[in-house]
């Protein structure tokens, strides 16, 4: 057991290999790809919320119309 204590290869995880652009501080394409993906996700969420609100408004209107129709006749 004592001999294996000196062999710490692999302990502490792995380091990501940095490209030259990353080492020099220039942004990588990966960062811009993530931003584009986040923008697309936000746009999709916005569209889904609008559709959900429209459906909620449509379901609320007929029930309101049903309640007012018998009261008028």
PDB file of N, CA and C in Angstrom:
ATOM      1  N   UNK A   1       0.813  -1.200   0.000  1.00  0.00           N
ATOM      2  CA  UNK A   1       0.000   0.000   0.000  1.00  0.00           C
ATOM      3  C   UNK A   1       0.857   1.265   0.000  1.00  0.00           C
ATOM      4  N   UNK A   2       1.945   1.236   0.705  1.00  0.00           N
ATOM      5  CA  UNK A   2       2.774   2.427   0.835  1.00  0.00           C
ATOM      6  C   UNK A   2       3.386   2.834  -0.497  1.00  0.00           C
ATOM      7  N   UNK A   3       3.693   1.868  -1.344  1.00  0.00           N
ATOM      8  CA  UNK A   3       4.308   2.195  -2.623  1.00  0.00           C
ATOM      9  C   UNK A   3       3.352   2.955  -3.545  1.00  0.00           C
ATOM     10  N   UNK A   4       2.081   2.673  -3.463  1.00  0.00           N
ATOM     11  CA  UNK A   4       1.128   3.319  -4.366  1.00  0.00           C
ATOM     12  C   UNK A   4       0.805   4.755  -3.952  1.00  0.00           C
ATOM     13  N   UNK A   5       1.207   5.158  -2.773  1.00  0.00           N
ATOM     14  CA  UNK A   5       0.926   6.523  -2.325  1.00  0.00           C
ATOM     15  C   UNK A   5       1.704   7.551  -3.141  1.00  0.00           C
ATOM     16  N   UNK A   6       2.852   7.161  -3.685  1.00  0.00           N
ATOM     17  CA  UNK A   6       3.660   8.084  -4.456  1.00  0.00           C
ATOM     18  C   UNK A   6       3.117   8.274  -5.868  1.00  0.00           C
ATOM     19  N   UNK A   7       2.277   7.389  -6.306  1.00  0.00           N
ATOM     20  CA  UNK A   7       1.746   7.452  -7.650  1.00  0.00           C
ATOM     21  C   UNK A   7       0.392   8.156  -7.614  1.00  0.00           C
ATOM     22  N   UNK A   8       0.378   9.445  -7.733  1.00  0.00           N
ATOM     23  CA  UNK A   8      -0.859  10.223  -7.650  1.00  0.00           C
ATOM     24  C   UNK A   8      -1.359  10.642  -9.034  1.00  0.00           C
ATOM     25  N   UNK A   9      -1.014   9.875 -10.032  1.00  0.00           N
ATOM     26  CA  UNK A   9      -1.451  10.196 -11.379  1.00  0.00           C
ATOM     27  C   UNK A   9      -2.974  10.118 -11.461  1.00  0.00           C
ATOM     28  N   UNK A  10      -3.595  11.136 -11.960  1.00  0.00           N
ATOM     29  CA  UNK A  10      -5.047  11.144 -12.114  1.00  0.00           C
ATOM     30  C   UNK A  10      -5.778  11.767 -10.945  1.00  0.00           C
ATOM     31  N   UNK A  11      -5.096  12.024  -9.857  1.00  0.00           N
ATOM     32  CA  UNK A  11      -5.749  12.646  -8.714  1.00  0.00           C
ATOM     33  C   UNK A  11      -5.883  14.137  -8.980  1.00  0.00           C
ATOM     34  N   UNK A  12      -7.058  14.669  -8.820  1.00  0.00           N
ATOM     35  CA  UNK A  12      -7.261  16.096  -9.004  1.00  0.00           C
ATOM     36  C   UNK A  12      -7.906  16.457 -10.321  1.00  0.00           C
ATOM     37  N   UNK A  13      -8.330  15.487 -11.085  1.00  0.00           N
ATOM     38  CA  UNK A  13      -9.046  15.775 -12.322  1.00  0.00           C
ATOM     39  C   UNK A  13      -8.121  16.086 -13.481  1.00  0.00           C
ATOM     40  N   UNK A  14      -8.739  16.457 -14.578  1.00  0.00           N
ATOM     41  CA  UNK A  14      -7.984  16.755 -15.784  1.00  0.00           C
ATOM     42  C   UNK A  14      -8.115  18.228 -16.121  1.00  0.00           C
ATOM     43  N   UNK A  15      -7.089  18.750 -16.730  1.00  0.00           N
ATOM     44  CA  UNK A  15      -7.130  20.133 -17.168  1.00  0.00           C
ATOM     45  C   UNK A  15      -7.556  20.201 -18.619  1.00  0.00           C
ATOM     46  N   UNK A  16      -8.322  21.211 -18.923  1.00  0.00           N
ATOM     47  CA  UNK A  16      -8.762  21.405 -20.301  1.00  0.00           C
ATOM     48  C   UNK A  16      -7.603  21.967 -21.110  1.00  0.00           C
ATOM     49  N   UNK A  17      -7.408  21.436 -22.285  1.00  0.00           N
ATOM     50  CA  UNK A  17      -6.359  21.964 -23.159  1.00  0.00           C
ATOM     51  C   UNK A  17      -6.827  23.298 -23.721  1.00  0.00           C
ATOM     52  N   UNK A  18      -6.032  24.328 -23.552  1.00  0.00           N
ATOM     53  CA  UNK A  18      -6.383  25.648 -24.040  1.00  0.00           C
ATOM     54  C   UNK A  18      -5.764  25.877 -25.413  1.00  0.00           C
ATOM     55  N   UNK A  19      -6.563  26.445 -26.291  1.00  0.00           N
ATOM     56  CA  UNK A  19      -6.020  26.804 -27.592  1.00  0.00           C
ATOM     57  C   UNK A  19      -5.154  28.042 -27.450  1.00  0.00           C
ATOM     58  N   UNK A  20      -4.408  28.371 -28.489  1.00  0.00           N
ATOM     59  CA  UNK A  20      -3.561  29.565 -28.418  1.00  0.00           C
ATOM     60  C   UNK A  20      -4.394  30.825 -28.231  1.00  0.00           C
ATOM     61  N   UNK A  21      -5.546  30.869 -28.893  1.00  0.00           N
ATOM     62  CA  UNK A  21      -6.409  32.045 -28.748  1.00  0.00           C
ATOM     63  C   UNK A  21      -6.896  32.182 -27.315  1.00  0.00           C
ATOM     64  N   UNK A  22      -7.257  31.056 -26.688  1.00  0.00           N
ATOM     65  CA  UNK A  22      -7.692  31.102 -25.299  1.00  0.00           C
ATOM     66  C   UNK A  22      -6.555  31.517 -24.373  1.00  0.00           C
ATOM     67  N   UNK A  23      -5.349  31.047 -24.654  1.00  0.00           N
ATOM     68  CA  UNK A  23      -4.213  31.403 -23.819  1.00  0.00           C
ATOM     69  C   UNK A  23      -3.894  32.888 -23.911  1.00  0.00           C
ATOM     70  N   UNK A  24      -4.127  33.470 -25.078  1.00  0.00           N
ATOM     71  CA  UNK A  24      -3.819  34.878 -25.277  1.00  0.00           C
ATOM     72  C   UNK A  24      -4.971  35.785 -24.872  1.00  0.00           C
ATOM     73  N   UNK A  25      -6.072  35.214 -24.443  1.00  0.00           N
ATOM     74  CA  UNK A  25      -7.177  36.022 -23.956  1.00  0.00           C
ATOM     75  C   UNK A  25      -8.255  36.273 -24.987  1.00  0.00           C
ATOM     76  N   UNK A  26      -8.080  35.803 -26.199  1.00  0.00           N
ATOM     77  CA  UNK A  26      -9.118  35.987 -27.210  1.00  0.00           C
ATOM     78  C   UNK A  26     -10.237  35.001 -26.938  1.00  0.00           C
ATOM     79  N   UNK A  27     -11.471  35.435 -27.159  1.00  0.00           N
ATOM     80  CA  UNK A  27     -12.613  34.571 -26.930  1.00  0.00           C
ATOM     81  C   UNK A  27     -12.658  33.430 -27.918  1.00  0.00           C
ATOM     82  N   UNK A  28     -13.076  32.297 -27.461  1.00  0.00           N
ATOM     83  CA  UNK A  28     -13.147  31.144 -28.345  1.00  0.00           C
ATOM     84  C   UNK A  28     -14.517  31.065 -28.997  1.00  0.00           C
ATOM     85  N   UNK A  29     -14.629  30.261 -29.994  1.00  0.00           N
ATOM     86  CA  UNK A  29     -15.906  30.071 -30.679  1.00  0.00           C
ATOM     87  C   UNK A  29     -16.918  29.409 -29.754  1.00  0.00           C
ATOM     88  N   UNK A  30     -16.411  28.648 -28.801  1.00  0.00           N
ATOM     89  CA  UNK A  30     -17.301  27.951 -27.876  1.00  0.00           C
ATOM     90  C   UNK A  30     -18.144  28.931 -27.064  1.00  0.00           C
ATOM     91  N   UNK A  31     -17.550  30.026 -26.645  1.00  0.00           N
ATOM     92  CA  UNK A  31     -18.268  31.024 -25.863  1.00  0.00           C
ATOM     93  C   UNK A  31     -19.385  31.647 -26.702  1.00  0.00           C
ATOM     94  N   UNK A  32     -19.077  31.978 -27.949  1.00  0.00           N
ATOM     95  CA  UNK A  32     -20.104  32.571 -28.804  1.00  0.00           C
ATOM     96  C   UNK A  32     -21.190  31.559 -29.133  1.00  0.00           C
ATOM     97  N   UNK A  33     -20.819  30.285 -29.289  1.00  0.00           N
ATOM     98  CA  UNK A  33     -21.818  29.245 -29.541  1.00  0.00           C
ATOM     99  C   UNK A  33     -22.769  29.106 -28.360  1.00  0.00           C
ATOM    100  N   UNK A  34     -22.228  29.179 -27.165  1.00  0.00           N
ATOM    101  CA  UNK A  34     -23.084  29.088 -25.980  1.00  0.00           C
ATOM    102  C   UNK A  34     -24.033  30.263 -25.901  1.00  0.00           C
ATOM    103  N   UNK A  35     -23.537  31.447 -26.268  1.00  0.00           N
ATOM    104  CA  UNK A  35     -24.397  32.631 -26.226  1.00  0.00           C
ATOM    105  C   UNK A  35     -25.515  32.521 -27.246  1.00  0.00           C
ATOM    106  N   UNK A  36     -25.193  32.039 -28.442  1.00  0.00           N
ATOM    107  CA  UNK A  36     -26.207  31.860 -29.479  1.00  0.00           C
ATOM    108  C   UNK A  36     -27.238  30.830 -29.019  1.00  0.00           C
ATOM    109  N   UNK A  37     -26.790  29.760 -28.415  1.00  0.00           N
ATOM    110  CA  UNK A  37     -27.702  28.729 -27.925  1.00  0.00           C
ATOM    111  C   UNK A  37     -28.604  29.292 -26.828  1.00  0.00           C
ATOM    112  N   UNK A  38     -28.048  30.099 -25.953  1.00  0.00           N
ATOM    113  CA  UNK A  38     -28.851  30.715 -24.887  1.00  0.00           C
ATOM    114  C   UNK A  38     -29.880  31.679 -25.471  1.00  0.00           C
ATOM    115  N   UNK A  39     -29.491  32.440 -26.480  1.00  0.00           N
ATOM    116  CA  UNK A  39     -30.432  33.355 -27.134  1.00  0.00           C
ATOM    117  C   UNK A  39     -31.580  32.595 -27.783  1.00  0.00           C
ATOM    118  N   UNK A  40     -31.251  31.489 -28.443  1.00  0.00           N
ATOM    119  CA  UNK A  40     -32.304  30.678 -29.073  1.00  0.00           C
ATOM    120  C   UNK A  40     -33.248  30.108 -28.024  1.00  0.00           C
ATOM    121  N   UNK A  41     -32.687  29.684 -26.913  1.00  0.00           N
ATOM    122  CA  UNK A  41     -33.509  29.128 -25.839  1.00  0.00           C
ATOM    123  C   UNK A  41     -34.445  30.192 -25.280  1.00  0.00           C
ATOM    124  N   UNK A  42     -33.929  31.396 -25.061  1.00  0.00           N
ATOM    125  CA  UNK A  42     -34.764  32.478 -24.539  1.00  0.00           C
ATOM    126  C   UNK A  42     -35.884  32.826 -25.516  1.00  0.00           C
ATOM    127  N   UNK A  43     -35.578  32.829 -26.815  1.00  0.00           N
ATOM    128  CA  UNK A  43     -36.595  33.109 -27.827  1.00  0.00           C
ATOM    129  C   UNK A  43     -37.669  32.026 -27.823  1.00  0.00           C
ATOM    130  N   UNK A  44     -37.270  30.780 -27.696  1.00  0.00           N
ATOM    131  CA  UNK A  44     -38.220  29.677 -27.652  1.00  0.00           C
ATOM    132  C   UNK A  44     -39.106  29.773 -26.421  1.00  0.00           C
ATOM    133  N   UNK A  45     -38.520  30.098 -25.284  1.00  0.00           N
ATOM    134  CA  UNK A  45     -39.300  30.242 -24.047  1.00  0.00           C
ATOM    135  C   UNK A  45     -40.299  31.383 -24.186  1.00  0.00           C
ATOM    136  N   UNK A  46     -39.872  32.481 -24.808  1.00  0.00           N
ATOM    137  CA  UNK A  46     -40.777  33.620 -25.005  1.00  0.00           C
ATOM    138  C   UNK A  46     -41.960  33.228 -25.881  1.00  0.00           C
ATOM    139  N   UNK A  47     -41.694  32.511 -26.977  1.00  0.00           N
ATOM    140  CA  UNK A  47     -42.766  32.077 -27.863  1.00  0.00           C
ATOM    141  C   UNK A  47     -43.724  31.125 -27.159  1.00  0.00           C
ATOM    142  N   UNK A  48     -43.169  30.205 -26.364  1.00  0.00           N
ATOM    143  CA  UNK A  48     -44.025  29.259 -25.648  1.00  0.00           C
ATOM    144  C   UNK A  48     -44.910  29.974 -24.635  1.00  0.00           C
ATOM    145  N   UNK A  49     -44.370  30.980 -23.963  1.00  0.00           N
ATOM    146  CA  UNK A  49     -45.174  31.742 -22.998  1.00  0.00           C
ATOM    147  C   UNK A  49     -46.293  32.500 -23.703  1.00  0.00           C
ATOM    148  N   UNK A  50     -45.979  33.091 -24.858  1.00  0.00           N
ATOM    149  CA  UNK A  50     -47.009  33.814 -25.605  1.00  0.00           C
ATOM    150  C   UNK A  50     -48.132  32.872 -26.029  1.00  0.00           C
ATOM    151  N   UNK A  51     -47.773  31.680 -26.498  1.00  0.00           N
ATOM    152  CA  UNK A  51     -48.786  30.706 -26.903  1.00  0.00           C
ATOM    153  C   UNK A  51     -49.621  30.265 -25.712  1.00  0.00           C
ATOM    154  N   UNK A  52     -48.971  30.048 -24.582  1.00  0.00           N
ATOM    155  CA  UNK A  52     -49.688  29.624 -23.380  1.00  0.00           C
ATOM    156  C   UNK A  52     -50.652  30.718 -22.919  1.00  0.00           C
ATOM    157  N   UNK A  53     -50.204  31.960 -22.984  1.00  0.00           N
ATOM    158  CA  UNK A  53     -51.077  33.074 -22.589  1.00  0.00           C
ATOM    159  C   UNK A  53     -52.252  33.206 -23.546  1.00  0.00           C
ATOM    160  N   UNK A  54     -52.010  32.999 -24.840  1.00  0.00           N
ATOM    161  CA  UNK A  54     -53.086  33.078 -25.824  1.00  0.00           C
ATOM    162  C   UNK A  54     -54.101  31.964 -25.589  1.00  0.00           C
ATOM    163  N   UNK A  55     -53.633  30.766 -25.290  1.00  0.00           N
ATOM    164  CA  UNK A  55     -54.547  29.660 -25.016  1.00  0.00           C
ATOM    165  C   UNK A  55     -55.327  29.910 -23.737  1.00  0.00           C
ATOM    166  N   UNK A  56     -54.685  30.462 -22.742  1.00  0.00           N
ATOM    167  CA  UNK A  56     -55.374  30.760 -21.491  1.00  0.00           C
ATOM    168  C   UNK A  56     -56.443  31.823 -21.714  1.00  0.00           C
ATOM    169  N   UNK A  57     -56.139  32.796 -22.563  1.00  0.00           N
ATOM    170  CA  UNK A  57     -57.120  33.840 -22.860  1.00  0.00           C
ATOM    171  C   UNK A  57     -58.294  33.263 -23.648  1.00  0.00           C
ATOM    172  N   UNK A  58     -58.024  32.346 -24.576  1.00  0.00           N
ATOM    173  CA  UNK A  58     -59.090  31.732 -25.365  1.00  0.00           C
ATOM    174  C   UNK A  58     -59.991  30.872 -24.495  1.00  0.00           C
ATOM    175  N   UNK A  59     -59.436  30.149 -23.559  1.00  0.00           N
ATOM    176  CA  UNK A  59     -60.258  29.304 -22.693  1.00  0.00           C
ATOM    177  C   UNK A  59     -61.030  30.148 -21.689  1.00  0.00           C
ATOM    178  N   UNK A  60     -60.516  31.302 -21.331  1.00  0.00           N
ATOM    179  CA  UNK A  60     -61.213  32.169 -20.389  1.00  0.00           C
ATOM    180  C   UNK A  60     -62.372  32.894 -21.053  1.00  0.00           C
ATOM    181  N   UNK A  61     -62.246  33.254 -22.315  1.00  0.00           N
ATOM    182  CA  UNK A  61     -63.304  33.986 -23.013  1.00  0.00           C
ATOM    183  C   UNK A  61     -64.582  33.175 -23.204  1.00  0.00           C
ATOM    184  N   UNK A  62     -64.536  31.936 -23.696  1.00  0.00           N
ATOM    185  CA  UNK A  62     -65.783  31.190 -23.863  1.00  0.00           C
ATOM    186  C   UNK A  62     -66.490  30.930 -22.540  1.00  0.00           C
ATOM    187  N   UNK A  63     -65.783  30.681 -21.486  1.00  0.00           N
ATOM    188  CA  UNK A  63     -66.444  30.453 -20.203  1.00  0.00           C
ATOM    189  C   UNK A  63     -67.098  31.740 -19.717  1.00  0.00           C
ATOM    190  N   UNK A  64     -66.508  32.867 -19.999  1.00  0.00           N
ATOM    191  CA  UNK A  64     -67.118  34.143 -19.637  1.00  0.00           C
ATOM    192  C   UNK A  64     -68.356  34.391 -20.485  1.00  0.00           C
ATOM    193  N   UNK A  65     -68.315  34.021 -21.757  1.00  0.00           N
ATOM    194  CA  UNK A  65     -69.459  34.185 -22.649  1.00  0.00           C
ATOM    195  C   UNK A  65     -70.606  33.273 -22.217  1.00  0.00           C
ATOM    196  N   UNK A  66     -70.316  32.074 -21.790  1.00  0.00           N
ATOM    197  CA  UNK A  66     -71.341  31.146 -21.348  1.00  0.00           C
ATOM    198  C   UNK A  66     -72.039  31.670 -20.106  1.00  0.00           C
ATOM    199  N   UNK A  67     -71.298  32.301 -19.228  1.00  0.00           N
ATOM    200  CA  UNK A  67     -71.883  32.838 -18.012  1.00  0.00           C
ATOM    201  C   UNK A  67     -72.762  34.045 -18.295  1.00  0.00           C
ATOM    202  N   UNK A  68     -72.441  34.861 -19.282  1.00  0.00           N
ATOM    203  CA  UNK A  68     -73.222  36.051 -19.573  1.00  0.00           C
ATOM    204  C   UNK A  68     -74.436  35.733 -20.434  1.00  0.00           C
ATOM    205  N   UNK A  69     -74.380  34.713 -21.272  1.00  0.00           N
ATOM    206  CA  UNK A  69     -75.493  34.394 -22.171  1.00  0.00           C
ATOM    207  C   UNK A  69     -76.756  34.002 -21.419  1.00  0.00           C
ATOM    208  N   UNK A  70     -76.731  33.089 -20.451  1.00  0.00           N
ATOM    209  CA  UNK A  70     -77.965  32.728 -19.745  1.00  0.00           C
ATOM    210  C   UNK A  70     -78.514  33.881 -18.928  1.00  0.00           C
ATOM    211  N   UNK A  71     -77.663  34.742 -18.453  1.00  0.00           N
ATOM    212  CA  UNK A  71     -78.150  35.871 -17.656  1.00  0.00           C
ATOM    213  C   UNK A  71     -78.897  36.856 -18.537  1.00  0.00           C
ATOM    214  N   UNK A  72     -78.540  36.986 -19.804  1.00  0.00           N
ATOM    215  CA  UNK A  72     -79.203  37.913 -20.692  1.00  0.00           C
ATOM    216  C   UNK A  72     -80.551  37.373 -21.157  1.00  0.00           C
ATOM    217  N   UNK A  73     -80.729  36.058 -21.282  1.00  0.00           N
ATOM    218  CA  UNK A  73     -81.998  35.534 -21.790  1.00  0.00           C
ATOM    219  C   UNK A  73     -82.980  35.203 -20.738  1.00  0.00           C
TER     220      UNK A  73
END
